[in-house]
Amino acid sequence: MQGFGCGLLISLRKTTDRSIADEDLYLQQAVVFIEDAIQYRSINHRVDANSLRLYRWYYSRLWQWGLGLTIAVVLMLAFIERPSSFSYTSDPRFRPPPWEPPCGLTEGIEIVCLIIFAIDLTTKSYLIGWDEFRKCKWLIVYILAVSASVIDWTLTLSMYCDQNLRVRRLIRPFFLLQNSSLMKKTLKCIKRTLPEIASVILLLALHLCLFTMIGMLLFAKGENPKRNGEWETYFRDLPTSLSSLLVLLTTANNPDVMIPAYSLNRGYSIFFILFSGFGTYFLMNLLTAIIYNQFRGYLLMSVQASILRRRLGIRAAFEVMSCQGRGHDATHSEEHVERVRVDASLQVMARVQMKSYYRQAIIKRVQQLSDGFIQWEAFRSLFDELDKDRIKEHPPKPEYNSPLLQRLQLVFSHYYVMIVGNAVALANVMCICTILVLDSEKSIAERDDYYMEVINCFFILYYLMEMSLKILAFGWKGYLSYRNNIFDGLLTVCLLVLQITIFATYRLPFPKWNPASRGLMSLWEMVRLVNMLIVVRFLRIIPDIKLMALVASTLVDLVKNLRAFAGILVVVFYVFAVLGIWLFQGAITAPGKMSVMSNSSMENITINFTMECGSYEQLGYWPNNFDDFASSLVLLYNIMVVNNWQVFMDAYTRYTTEWSKVYFVSWWLTSSVMWVNLFVALILENFIYKWDRSVTCSVADVERTGYETTVQLMFREQIQEPTEEELVTQLHQHPHLHLS
């Protein structure tokens, strides 16, 4: 009997230990599922204890920041590799030989990055399992990208780093794409939008070809050479005619393209007006509208999938927590299926990695439930807090016993003090502007900094007094709880330090005060820096004007929440810059000026040569070239702006081949027509969304409200909630989670 009792005790202990382990596993699963829901991640991953610990480490801030840093480093290598961008100018007339890294330096950094990518790939593949891995095209391409990069890296070393064509440069932007789920969705949406874009581009091409034919007939070569200006410059042959009218679509060569014909007969202007009126103001804007409308529709579908992921993660957490609840009360197992324990919910929320503000809001709602259990609908509604705006509460003002301090606190915490402060800042800026206008024709040696310095001293003392009295009125914590106070106070301290430095270095000011330069900076440089900070400080008015505050917060939200769209633009810039270097590096050589080093001095030897008016050479566009990665990015940006972009296209056509126009037109279509217009439309969507939500708010409410402006929330009203049947069906299809 004693042996049977011991065996029963051991069996009970094992059962108890197994039950505790199962409960802890359920809690771990619930924690991970809720974190997946918050981040809109897929829940189709392994759910055993060891895999969950690895999964949380993989999505920890440390690893994700490290992976992001690795991607940034591997992308930045293009600035260092041959051709190196390490020179103070990109102008080939004055550019010294750039610093070239020794063989193995960039290759060593790159192989470390590739090893990290291999670890990332291995970890991600293991966590989702083989079945999910086979379905994921991005991971399969990830393997190919890493493998191709390693092969190309090996070829570079085998050729002693003398490899001009490095294929892996084109592969690097992929690492940025695959690391962002929203970037993948954006790329997928763009891919689906391409057929609709192609139809409008076809209509645009038809419009261009039609007017090209008419133009070549109108401006054919005549017998009188003086009347052939239009033909000679813009309609000499088919490629020239097409490119001239294509550039006219962007208005970059308007009215230059029509002047030779218009000077002969005013009737010729009708041809150009009809072409640009229909093409530029109708077809191009129609193209923008179609791009945005179609893209928005596909983006809505992607956002719908993200909302499904969030609801699925919440439902999965509820299911595993209800499984935990069944173990505590076997007699009511059926009742426990649709509810979870409050104490278990509190344990889970305490372990979930999320913003503390939302955790506290959810925990507060859970604690208000009195019956000890949470039904599914109530559990789901807890996470509606994630979509709410954060209302920032300012600390209470300090209490003073002195009547004088109480009076000062009342006065300097009033709204009118802020208005007076803004008026004083405006007066300071106006004084600086007046002095700059009066001294605009004077050299630095002729300027008298006495008056400007006296004015600055007066205003800086006022700023210091204003900051001190605000700290007195609100207290340290209350003062720092306002973002504009932090900005204002930081600049005031900088101004005070600079002013003290000026007095310590150059003594007190007096008329005709112009002492000799001492230390690192001259008097004029220090006064100029003070003036710049004063001008920047005037930006303190932004939070006090509702519309300006909304515009500023919209720009901040774009940086935080629409990084995916900017990321695609970075990828496109990167790819076209690499292609530009491959195609056009060294194509343009500068015959105008050569620099010769002689006896540690620079002697300039000028060579005379003829230049056509308005050409690349005559305009001095030499720094815009594809000779290194940095200058390629600047040139691509200048073309994207489309001002004078035909000058670059014409230059590279002359120095290389007519086919180079394909590259420039492709870049114009990709950047200026499609992506920039799409980005502008999304900025408008973001601003309208915030404006609609804040139209009834005061300036103070706008300052206190931390608007949640994610892509999912921007389109929230157009999205349908997934049904219960969809969630249950998706859960039962989970490859690693088996619910009864």
XYZ file of C-alpha atoms in Angstrom:
740
model
C 0.000 0.000 0.000
C 2.872 2.337 0.817
C 4.391 1.749 -2.622
C 1.042 2.384 -4.275
C 0.665 5.651 -2.287
C 4.131 6.868 -3.306
C 3.430 6.020 -6.931
C 0.118 7.878 -6.784
C 1.853 10.927 -5.216
C 4.523 10.951 -7.925
C 1.837 10.612 -10.601
C -0.108 13.538 -9.098
C 3.053 15.673 -8.987
C 3.810 14.886 -12.622
C 0.244 15.714 -13.561
C 0.449 18.973 -11.604
C 3.799 19.902 -13.172
C 2.439 19.094 -16.639
C -0.650 21.199 -15.916
C 1.499 24.150 -14.785
C 3.696 23.804 -17.884
C 0.617 23.693 -20.124
C -0.809 26.802 -18.466
C 2.462 28.668 -18.932
C 2.539 27.581 -22.600
C -1.015 28.849 -23.097
C -0.022 32.197 -21.593
C 3.072 32.372 -23.821
C 0.982 31.618 -26.885
C -1.586 34.249 -25.948
C 1.149 36.846 -25.403
C 2.711 36.160 -28.813
C -0.652 36.123 -30.605
C -1.579 39.498 -29.120
C 1.822 40.920 -30.119
C 1.195 39.567 -33.639
C -2.193 41.287 -33.638
C -0.726 44.620 -32.542
C 1.906 44.525 -35.303
C -0.457 43.041 -37.954
C 1.761 39.953 -38.239
C 0.728 36.508 -39.416
C 0.100 33.944 -36.664
C 1.112 31.011 -38.887
C 4.297 30.134 -37.010
C 5.457 27.484 -34.559
C 3.823 27.691 -31.121
C 5.894 25.367 -28.927
C 7.671 26.916 -25.930
C 11.187 27.032 -27.428
C 9.977 28.397 -30.762
C 7.931 31.090 -29.020
C 10.998 32.266 -27.094
C 12.994 32.381 -30.359
C 10.096 34.147 -32.096
C 9.912 36.872 -29.451
C 13.687 37.330 -29.607
C 13.521 37.586 -33.399
C 10.917 40.380 -33.213
C 12.569 42.053 -30.252
C 13.677 45.647 -30.617
C 17.347 44.609 -30.374
C 17.284 42.190 -33.327
C 15.004 44.304 -35.504
C 17.105 47.430 -34.941
C 20.234 45.388 -35.612
C 18.759 44.022 -38.828
C 17.687 47.519 -39.890
C 21.200 48.821 -39.189
C 22.672 45.969 -41.243
C 20.426 46.849 -44.200
C 21.429 50.518 -43.899
C 25.135 49.595 -43.832
C 24.931 47.330 -46.879
C 23.077 50.035 -48.818
C 25.586 52.719 -47.787
C 28.474 50.674 -49.180
C 27.652 52.096 -52.628
C 29.016 55.473 -51.480
C 32.403 53.938 -50.580
C 32.914 51.291 -53.261
C 34.463 52.103 -56.590
C 33.624 54.592 -57.986
C 33.917 56.240 -54.580
C 31.886 59.327 -53.675
C 34.550 60.529 -51.220
C 35.480 63.819 -52.869
C 34.447 67.351 -51.950
C 32.931 67.997 -55.399
C 31.419 65.951 -58.209
C 32.483 68.468 -60.875
C 34.961 66.625 -63.140
C 36.792 69.913 -63.831
C 37.856 70.323 -60.206
C 37.372 66.885 -58.647
C 40.559 65.438 -57.191
C 41.140 61.692 -57.351
C 38.678 60.289 -54.769
C 39.720 58.114 -51.873
C 39.429 54.484 -52.869
C 39.006 51.852 -50.130
C 41.670 49.142 -49.984
C 40.689 45.777 -51.393
C 38.857 43.756 -48.753
C 37.532 46.637 -46.620
C 34.047 46.973 -48.085
C 34.051 43.271 -48.956
C 34.712 42.408 -45.295
C 31.855 44.619 -44.127
C 29.585 43.154 -46.782
C 30.226 39.524 -45.910
C 29.364 40.239 -42.267
C 26.076 41.753 -43.449
C 25.403 38.737 -45.664
C 26.026 36.380 -42.730
C 23.481 38.344 -40.680
C 21.003 38.079 -43.563
C 21.633 34.319 -43.708
C 20.905 34.050 -39.952
C 17.757 36.115 -40.437
C 16.638 33.892 -43.316
C 17.341 30.673 -41.393
C 15.502 31.871 -38.295
C 12.476 33.116 -40.208
C 12.273 29.887 -42.252
C 12.456 27.702 -39.147
C 9.789 29.690 -37.289
C 7.159 29.433 -40.014
C 7.888 25.780 -40.883
C 8.478 24.006 -44.176
C 4.873 24.093 -45.409
C 4.588 27.864 -44.992
C 8.101 28.360 -46.360
C 7.175 26.737 -49.686
C 4.226 29.140 -50.032
C 6.311 32.262 -49.303
C 7.840 33.559 -52.555
C 9.647 36.353 -50.713
C 11.703 33.872 -48.658
C 12.568 31.834 -51.748
C 13.768 35.006 -53.504
C 15.581 35.920 -50.248
C 17.622 32.704 -50.555
C 18.432 33.465 -54.189
C 19.399 37.055 -53.339
C 21.789 36.013 -50.550
C 23.268 33.214 -52.683
C 23.791 35.462 -55.722
C 25.380 38.132 -53.521
C 27.820 35.612 -52.030
C 28.763 34.319 -55.512
C 29.327 37.847 -56.829
C 31.286 38.716 -53.660
C 33.533 35.694 -54.286
C 34.128 36.796 -57.892
C 35.123 40.266 -56.680
C 37.762 38.860 -54.332
C 39.021 36.453 -56.976
C 39.572 39.442 -59.311
C 41.376 41.417 -56.557
C 38.475 43.905 -56.298
C 38.975 45.012 -59.903
C 35.426 44.115 -60.890
C 33.581 47.026 -62.492
C 30.190 45.313 -62.860
C 29.011 44.242 -59.402
C 25.642 42.555 -59.849
C 25.002 42.420 -56.110
C 24.572 46.199 -56.074
C 21.255 45.711 -57.851
C 20.289 43.009 -55.335
C 20.875 45.103 -52.203
C 17.590 47.068 -52.318
C 15.758 43.727 -52.062
C 16.969 43.363 -48.460
C 15.180 46.612 -47.632
C 11.990 45.476 -49.383
C 11.721 42.065 -47.782
C 12.165 43.431 -44.265
C 8.912 45.448 -44.372
C 5.521 43.776 -44.751
C 3.912 47.102 -45.664
C 6.564 47.660 -48.341
C 5.748 44.247 -49.795
C 2.051 45.115 -49.846
C 2.827 48.449 -51.512
C 4.920 46.765 -54.205
C 2.186 44.198 -54.781
C -0.395 46.970 -55.150
C 1.827 48.806 -57.661
C 2.234 45.583 -59.645
C -1.537 45.108 -59.821
C -2.005 48.736 -60.865
C 0.383 48.474 -63.837
C -2.216 47.174 -66.387
C -4.452 50.207 -65.772
C -1.436 52.514 -65.991
C -0.371 50.861 -69.258
C -3.733 51.641 -70.888
C -3.422 55.372 -70.147
C 0.257 55.431 -71.144
C -0.775 53.826 -74.435
C -3.279 56.640 -74.981
C -0.565 59.147 -74.053
C 1.829 57.512 -76.551
C -0.844 57.684 -79.251
C -1.365 61.384 -78.499
C 2.395 61.964 -78.664
C 2.855 60.074 -81.945
C -0.109 61.781 -83.577
C 1.141 65.272 -82.790
C 4.688 64.267 -83.739
C 3.515 63.339 -87.228
C 1.517 66.556 -87.528
C 4.479 68.584 -86.237
C 6.900 67.024 -88.741
C 4.445 67.892 -91.525
C 3.900 71.440 -90.270
C 7.552 72.233 -89.689
C 9.163 70.462 -92.638
C 12.390 71.847 -94.065
C 11.759 74.716 -96.469
C 13.785 76.481 -99.136
C 14.460 79.547 -96.985
C 17.108 78.684 -94.321
C 15.948 81.620 -92.153
C 12.512 80.027 -91.749
C 13.814 76.567 -90.805
C 14.541 77.330 -87.141
C 11.768 75.078 -85.792
C 12.759 72.192 -88.064
C 16.468 72.521 -87.358
C 16.142 72.650 -83.570
C 13.101 70.542 -82.677
C 11.696 68.622 -85.677
C 14.762 67.546 -87.684
C 13.944 63.824 -87.501
C 11.584 61.417 -85.732
C 13.626 60.849 -82.510
C 14.214 64.603 -82.105
C 10.539 65.387 -82.719
C 9.351 62.747 -80.256
C 11.722 63.880 -77.514
C 10.854 67.565 -78.068
C 7.126 66.958 -77.622
C 7.689 64.508 -74.767
C 9.617 67.186 -72.890
C 6.830 69.656 -73.712
C 4.432 67.325 -71.861
C 6.401 68.136 -68.709
C 6.458 71.892 -69.641
C 10.244 71.878 -69.186
C 10.913 73.401 -72.632
C 7.880 75.661 -72.814
C 7.786 78.207 -74.479
C 11.249 77.611 -76.008
C 9.989 74.845 -78.290
C 7.415 77.091 -79.983
C 9.372 80.348 -80.273
C 11.029 79.741 -83.714
C 7.661 78.971 -85.338
C 5.650 81.465 -83.274
C 7.967 84.293 -84.323
C 7.075 83.541 -87.960
C 3.319 83.085 -87.553
C 1.201 83.385 -84.430
C -1.089 80.648 -85.754
C 1.551 77.992 -85.019
C 0.908 78.527 -81.293
C -2.430 76.669 -81.686
C -0.532 73.420 -82.380
C 1.529 73.675 -79.188
C -1.394 74.864 -77.044
C -3.582 71.966 -78.204
C -0.799 69.461 -77.583
C 0.144 70.633 -74.090
C -3.441 71.487 -73.095
C -4.772 68.027 -73.883
C -1.645 66.090 -72.986
C -0.353 67.915 -69.920
C -3.555 69.112 -68.291
C -5.880 66.276 -69.246
C -4.052 63.025 -69.970
C -1.268 63.486 -67.381
C -3.729 64.401 -64.633
C -5.996 61.568 -65.720
C -3.020 59.242 -65.419
C -2.377 60.501 -61.894
C -6.025 59.999 -60.945
C -6.092 56.445 -62.333
C -2.822 55.548 -60.630
C -4.084 56.737 -57.270
C -7.596 55.335 -57.627
C -6.456 51.868 -58.671
C -3.631 51.807 -56.179
C -5.980 52.917 -53.412
C -8.347 50.061 -54.252
C -5.591 47.461 -54.055
C -4.205 49.080 -50.930
C -7.637 48.757 -49.330
C -7.525 45.017 -50.072
C -4.099 44.781 -48.416
C -5.274 46.768 -45.405
C -8.299 44.452 -45.205
C -5.868 41.523 -44.935
C -3.981 43.379 -42.171
C -7.204 43.876 -40.191
C -7.966 40.179 -40.622
C -4.524 39.400 -39.160
C -5.214 41.592 -36.143
C -8.622 40.035 -35.469
C -7.210 36.560 -36.036
C -4.405 37.150 -33.547
C -6.872 38.371 -30.918
C -9.166 35.402 -31.561
C -6.243 32.944 -31.332
C -5.189 34.484 -27.992
C -8.766 34.136 -26.726
C -8.937 30.485 -27.794
C -5.693 29.405 -26.108
C -6.606 31.332 -22.940
C -10.002 29.646 -22.875
C -8.163 26.305 -23.178
C -6.251 27.315 -20.050
C -9.513 28.121 -18.296
C -10.926 24.666 -18.969
C -8.211 23.070 -16.910
C -9.360 24.968 -13.823
C -13.017 23.947 -13.967
C -13.667 20.644 -15.699
C -17.325 20.566 -14.615
C -18.085 23.652 -16.672
C -15.856 22.997 -19.660
C -18.514 23.913 -22.172
C -19.126 27.185 -20.377
C -15.455 28.056 -20.419
C -15.154 27.697 -24.192
C -16.401 31.222 -24.872
C -14.826 33.073 -21.961
C -11.432 33.597 -20.308
C -10.397 34.393 -16.766
C -9.734 38.007 -15.789
C -6.584 37.125 -13.836
C -5.164 35.266 -16.858
C -5.902 38.298 -19.067
C -4.058 40.557 -16.637
C -1.052 38.205 -16.620
C -0.966 38.177 -20.425
C -1.265 41.954 -20.775
C 1.542 42.471 -18.257
C 3.885 40.413 -20.478
C 2.878 41.772 -23.885
C 5.370 44.155 -25.510
C 3.337 47.245 -26.405
C 3.133 50.936 -25.637
C 2.592 51.463 -21.935
C -0.268 53.882 -22.580
C -2.349 51.248 -24.361
C -1.409 48.523 -21.884
C -2.657 50.658 -19.004
C -5.876 51.489 -20.865
C -6.613 47.787 -21.582
C -5.703 46.678 -18.040
C -7.963 49.384 -16.627
C -10.893 48.089 -18.662
C -10.167 44.479 -17.650
C -10.115 45.418 -13.968
C -13.560 46.974 -14.301
C -15.063 43.545 -15.067
C -16.561 42.189 -11.843
C -17.682 38.614 -12.614
C -14.134 37.245 -13.038
C -14.571 36.175 -16.658
C -14.509 37.887 -20.083
C -16.757 36.861 -22.964
C -15.433 36.927 -26.555
C -17.134 40.156 -27.603
C -15.886 41.959 -24.502
C -12.383 40.526 -25.021
C -12.328 41.685 -28.652
C -13.534 45.166 -27.717
C -10.639 45.541 -25.257
C -8.265 45.948 -28.197
C -10.280 48.772 -29.738
C -8.082 50.893 -27.453
C -5.263 50.353 -29.968
C -7.140 52.468 -32.537
C -7.837 55.378 -30.203
C -5.869 58.620 -30.071
C -3.630 59.131 -27.073
C -4.681 62.069 -24.938
C -1.655 63.484 -23.168
C -2.334 64.726 -19.649
C -0.064 67.486 -18.386
C 1.195 67.292 -14.778
C -0.598 69.493 -12.214
C 0.837 72.936 -11.594
C 2.924 73.438 -8.422
C 1.209 75.039 -5.439
C 2.797 78.125 -3.868
C 2.026 79.726 -0.512
C 3.396 83.140 -1.415
C 0.746 85.518 -2.902
C 3.416 87.003 -5.217
C 4.340 83.591 -6.633
C 0.668 82.709 -7.006
C 0.106 85.930 -8.943
C 3.124 85.267 -11.196
C 1.929 81.718 -11.769
C -1.528 82.942 -12.776
C -0.117 85.534 -15.193
C 2.575 83.440 -16.885
C 0.423 80.342 -17.346
C -2.141 82.405 -19.281
C -2.647 81.953 -23.029
C -1.888 85.630 -23.728
C 1.703 85.223 -22.492
C 2.263 82.789 -25.344
C 0.857 85.350 -27.815
C 3.164 88.049 -26.431
C 6.127 85.668 -26.688
C 5.329 84.954 -30.327
C 5.007 88.692 -31.040
C 8.422 89.341 -29.452
C 9.958 86.485 -31.500
C 8.448 88.024 -34.644
C 9.861 91.442 -33.719
C 13.308 89.861 -33.280
C 13.136 88.218 -36.702
C 11.981 91.488 -38.276
C 14.957 93.332 -36.726
C 17.374 90.769 -38.136
C 15.675 91.002 -41.533
C 15.919 94.823 -41.514
C 19.640 94.800 -40.684
C 20.310 92.141 -43.335
C 18.549 94.266 -45.960
C 20.510 97.386 -44.946
C 23.831 95.510 -44.974
C 23.159 93.340 -48.039
C 25.666 95.263 -50.219
C 28.380 95.434 -47.543
C 31.219 93.002 -47.170
C 31.846 91.257 -43.857
C 34.696 93.678 -43.057
C 32.448 96.718 -43.652
C 29.609 95.545 -41.423
C 29.127 96.932 -37.933
C 27.900 94.087 -35.707
C 27.350 96.405 -32.728
C 23.654 97.127 -33.345
C 22.758 93.567 -34.181
C 24.574 92.321 -31.085
C 22.810 94.817 -28.795
C 19.411 93.849 -30.239
C 20.192 90.155 -29.842
C 21.281 90.658 -26.207
C 17.993 92.357 -25.378
C 15.866 89.631 -26.953
C 17.912 86.774 -25.503
C 17.461 88.233 -22.014
C 13.715 88.355 -22.650
C 13.706 84.716 -23.849
C 15.612 83.670 -20.729
C 13.167 85.532 -18.490
C 10.185 84.023 -20.332
C 11.571 80.495 -19.953
C 12.315 80.981 -16.248
C 8.858 82.348 -15.467
C 7.173 79.544 -17.405
C 9.146 77.010 -15.379
C 7.975 78.838 -12.258
C 4.340 78.722 -13.435
C 4.191 75.125 -14.670
C 7.016 73.452 -12.738
C 9.817 71.487 -14.371
C 7.668 68.489 -15.293
C 4.796 70.630 -16.526
C 7.126 72.811 -18.611
C 8.797 69.797 -20.250
C 5.426 68.125 -20.947
C 4.869 70.616 -23.800
C 6.897 69.795 -26.907
C 7.085 73.429 -28.016
C 8.518 74.354 -24.587
C 11.281 71.757 -25.030
C 12.106 73.178 -28.468
C 11.934 76.760 -27.201
C 13.949 76.101 -24.038
C 16.688 74.164 -25.832
C 17.247 76.974 -28.340
C 17.150 79.607 -25.575
C 19.892 77.768 -23.672
C 21.958 77.493 -26.886
C 21.536 81.220 -27.541
C 22.579 82.056 -23.980
C 25.697 79.864 -24.206
C 26.658 81.430 -27.559
C 26.144 84.947 -26.215
C 28.308 84.260 -23.167
C 30.959 82.792 -25.490
C 30.914 85.971 -27.615
C 31.383 88.164 -24.516
C 34.163 85.934 -23.188
C 35.991 85.915 -26.529
C 35.375 89.398 -27.934
C 34.371 91.432 -24.830
C 31.337 93.715 -24.582
C 30.125 95.329 -27.835
C 30.750 98.989 -28.744
C 30.239 101.088 -31.921
C 32.491 100.068 -34.852
C 33.074 96.846 -32.932
C 35.027 94.566 -35.275
C 37.796 92.746 -33.364
C 40.229 90.374 -34.968
C 39.225 86.725 -35.250
C 40.038 84.574 -32.227
C 39.555 80.885 -31.618
C 37.653 78.613 -33.984
C 35.057 81.160 -35.156
C 35.199 84.828 -36.089
C 32.825 87.363 -34.552
C 30.702 87.487 -37.713
C 30.389 83.684 -37.793
C 29.245 83.591 -34.162
C 26.745 86.433 -34.663
C 25.488 84.728 -37.810
C 24.977 81.473 -35.884
C 23.029 83.354 -33.186
C 20.803 84.900 -35.846
C 20.170 81.526 -37.458
C 19.082 80.050 -34.113
C 16.780 83.032 -33.514
C 15.160 82.513 -36.920
C 14.743 78.783 -36.241
C 13.274 79.578 -32.815
C 10.469 81.471 -34.550
C 9.102 78.050 -35.548
C 7.656 77.956 -32.003
C 4.527 79.544 -33.474
C 3.646 76.309 -35.333
C 1.915 74.512 -32.397
C -0.087 77.669 -31.614
C -1.790 77.847 -35.031
C -4.170 74.954 -35.609
C -3.705 74.547 -39.366
C 0.088 74.828 -39.128
C 0.105 72.351 -36.231
C -1.877 69.860 -38.312
C 0.452 70.291 -41.295
C 3.522 69.799 -39.102
C 2.048 66.723 -37.390
C 1.088 65.320 -40.803
C 4.720 65.575 -41.922
C 5.858 63.843 -38.728
C 3.295 61.078 -39.254
C 4.511 60.600 -42.814
C 8.005 59.975 -41.501
C 6.735 57.550 -38.840
C 3.894 55.694 -40.510
C 4.340 55.963 -44.280
C 7.960 54.843 -44.337
C 7.010 51.998 -46.671
C 6.086 54.381 -49.497
C 9.282 56.380 -49.078
C 11.174 53.080 -48.879
C 9.962 52.067 -52.336
C 11.168 55.421 -53.657
C 14.587 54.784 -52.063
C 14.698 51.387 -53.772
C 13.844 52.900 -57.165
C 16.463 55.658 -56.707
C 19.055 53.061 -55.728
C 18.397 50.757 -58.690
C 18.380 53.559 -61.271
C 21.535 55.096 -59.768
C 23.381 51.773 -60.064
C 22.130 51.322 -63.625
C 23.168 54.893 -64.452
C 26.713 54.253 -63.220
C 26.925 51.071 -65.291
C 25.672 52.794 -68.434
C 27.112 56.312 -68.251
C 30.085 56.417 -65.871
C 32.789 58.606 -67.408
C 30.692 59.252 -70.523
C 30.958 63.028 -70.147
C 34.444 64.494 -69.895
C 34.997 68.157 -69.139
C 37.258 69.837 -71.738
C 36.664 73.303 -70.328
C 39.024 73.331 -67.377
C 41.754 71.051 -66.080
C 43.504 71.302 -62.737
C 47.229 70.703 -62.466
C 49.047 70.375 -59.143
C 52.362 72.167 -59.163
C 54.498 73.080 -56.140
C 51.578 72.509 -53.740
C 49.467 75.089 -55.590
C 46.577 74.764 -57.994
C 47.104 76.166 -61.453
C 44.024 76.440 -63.647
C 44.516 75.887 -67.347
C 41.535 77.027 -69.396
C 40.841 75.506 -72.783
C 38.541 77.423 -75.110
C 35.813 75.530 -76.921
C 32.454 76.453 -78.394
C 29.247 75.733 -76.491
C 25.678 75.837 -77.731
C 23.453 78.223 -75.761
C 21.262 76.344 -73.270
C 23.314 73.169 -73.531
C 24.721 71.058 -70.686
C 28.151 72.617 -71.199
C 26.983 76.234 -71.432
C 24.769 75.944 -68.335
C 27.679 74.508 -66.345
C 25.881 71.311 -65.365
C 29.169 69.409 -65.038
C 28.579 68.333 -61.389
C 25.448 66.460 -62.549
C 26.839 63.165 -63.787
C 26.902 59.413 -63.223
C 30.556 59.231 -62.221
C 29.798 58.076 -58.660
C 26.817 56.996 -56.576
C 26.227 60.289 -54.731
C 26.266 62.416 -57.880
C 23.976 59.875 -59.585
C 21.364 60.325 -56.846
C 21.511 64.111 -57.186
C 21.179 63.897 -60.979
C 18.184 61.557 -60.687
C 16.555 63.971 -58.263
C 17.098 66.870 -60.672
C 15.482 64.854 -63.454
C 12.565 63.924 -61.173
C 11.895 67.636 -60.598
C 11.743 67.851 -64.467
C 13.107 71.393 -64.635
C 15.592 71.375 -67.553
C 15.661 67.570 -67.552
C 15.887 67.649 -71.345
C 19.362 69.199 -71.004
C 20.674 66.061 -69.265
C 18.934 63.767 -71.747
C 20.341 65.716 -74.692
C 23.883 65.690 -73.249
C 23.989 61.939 -72.657
C 22.415 61.345 -76.068
C 25.247 63.321 -77.699
C 28.015 61.716 -75.644
C 26.690 58.135 -75.870
C 23.794 57.006 -78.067
C 20.177 57.819 -78.912
C 19.102 54.771 -76.891
C 20.104 56.554 -73.688
C 16.768 58.390 -73.930
C 15.054 55.140 -72.929
C 16.770 55.306 -69.527
C 15.808 58.937 -68.875
C 12.201 58.539 -70.031
C 11.849 55.385 -67.906
C 13.096 57.267 -64.861
C 10.735 60.180 -65.555
C 7.743 57.833 -65.842
C 8.688 55.876 -62.720
C 9.589 58.745 -60.432
C 7.773 61.868 -61.530
C 4.643 60.472 -63.161
C 3.862 57.487 -60.978
C 5.580 57.537 -57.620
C 5.719 61.240 -56.760
C 2.065 61.727 -57.726
C 1.123 58.701 -55.660
C 3.095 59.997 -52.701
C 1.441 63.422 -52.963
C -1.987 61.765 -53.055
C -1.172 59.804 -49.901
C -0.031 63.005 -48.182
C -3.417 64.518 -49.025
C -5.179 61.398 -47.726
C -3.212 61.614 -44.497
C -3.913 65.321 -44.024
C -7.632 65.048 -44.823
C -7.933 62.155 -42.371
C -6.376 64.224 -39.577
C -8.307 67.362 -40.512
C -11.649 65.540 -40.382
C -10.838 64.230 -36.905
C -9.614 67.543 -35.511
C -12.086 69.970 -37.109
C -13.964 70.354 -33.808
C -10.829 70.539 -31.640
C -9.133 73.613 -30.249
C -5.414 74.367 -30.592
C -4.814 73.014 -27.076
C -6.636 69.764 -27.924
C -4.519 69.319 -31.059
C -1.373 69.766 -28.948
C -2.551 67.237 -26.328
C -3.747 64.614 -28.812
C -1.300 62.062 -30.129
C -3.108 61.052 -33.317
C -2.741 57.428 -34.383
C -2.321 57.812 -38.138
C -1.348 54.458 -39.597
C -2.252 53.316 -43.091
C -4.734 50.869 -41.545
C -6.524 53.644 -39.660
C -6.547 56.006 -42.647
C -8.731 53.519 -44.549
C -10.522 52.123 -41.497
C -13.985 53.368 -42.432
C -13.911 51.592 -45.801
C -12.863 48.237 -44.316
C -15.293 45.466 -43.364
C -14.803 43.517 -40.161
C -14.086 39.788 -40.734
C -16.947 37.488 -39.756
C -16.794 34.911 -36.983
C -16.841 32.091 -39.543
C -13.794 33.537 -41.333
C -11.825 33.731 -38.093
C -12.715 30.186 -37.017
C -11.914 28.791 -40.474
C -8.524 30.535 -40.522
C -7.723 29.258 -37.018
C -8.478 25.660 -37.950
C -6.122 26.016 -40.940
C -3.212 27.011 -38.674
C -0.316 24.628 -39.494
C 1.010 24.415 -35.919
C -1.943 25.231 -33.620
C -4.505 22.454 -33.218
C -7.644 23.561 -31.389
C -10.459 21.177 -30.536
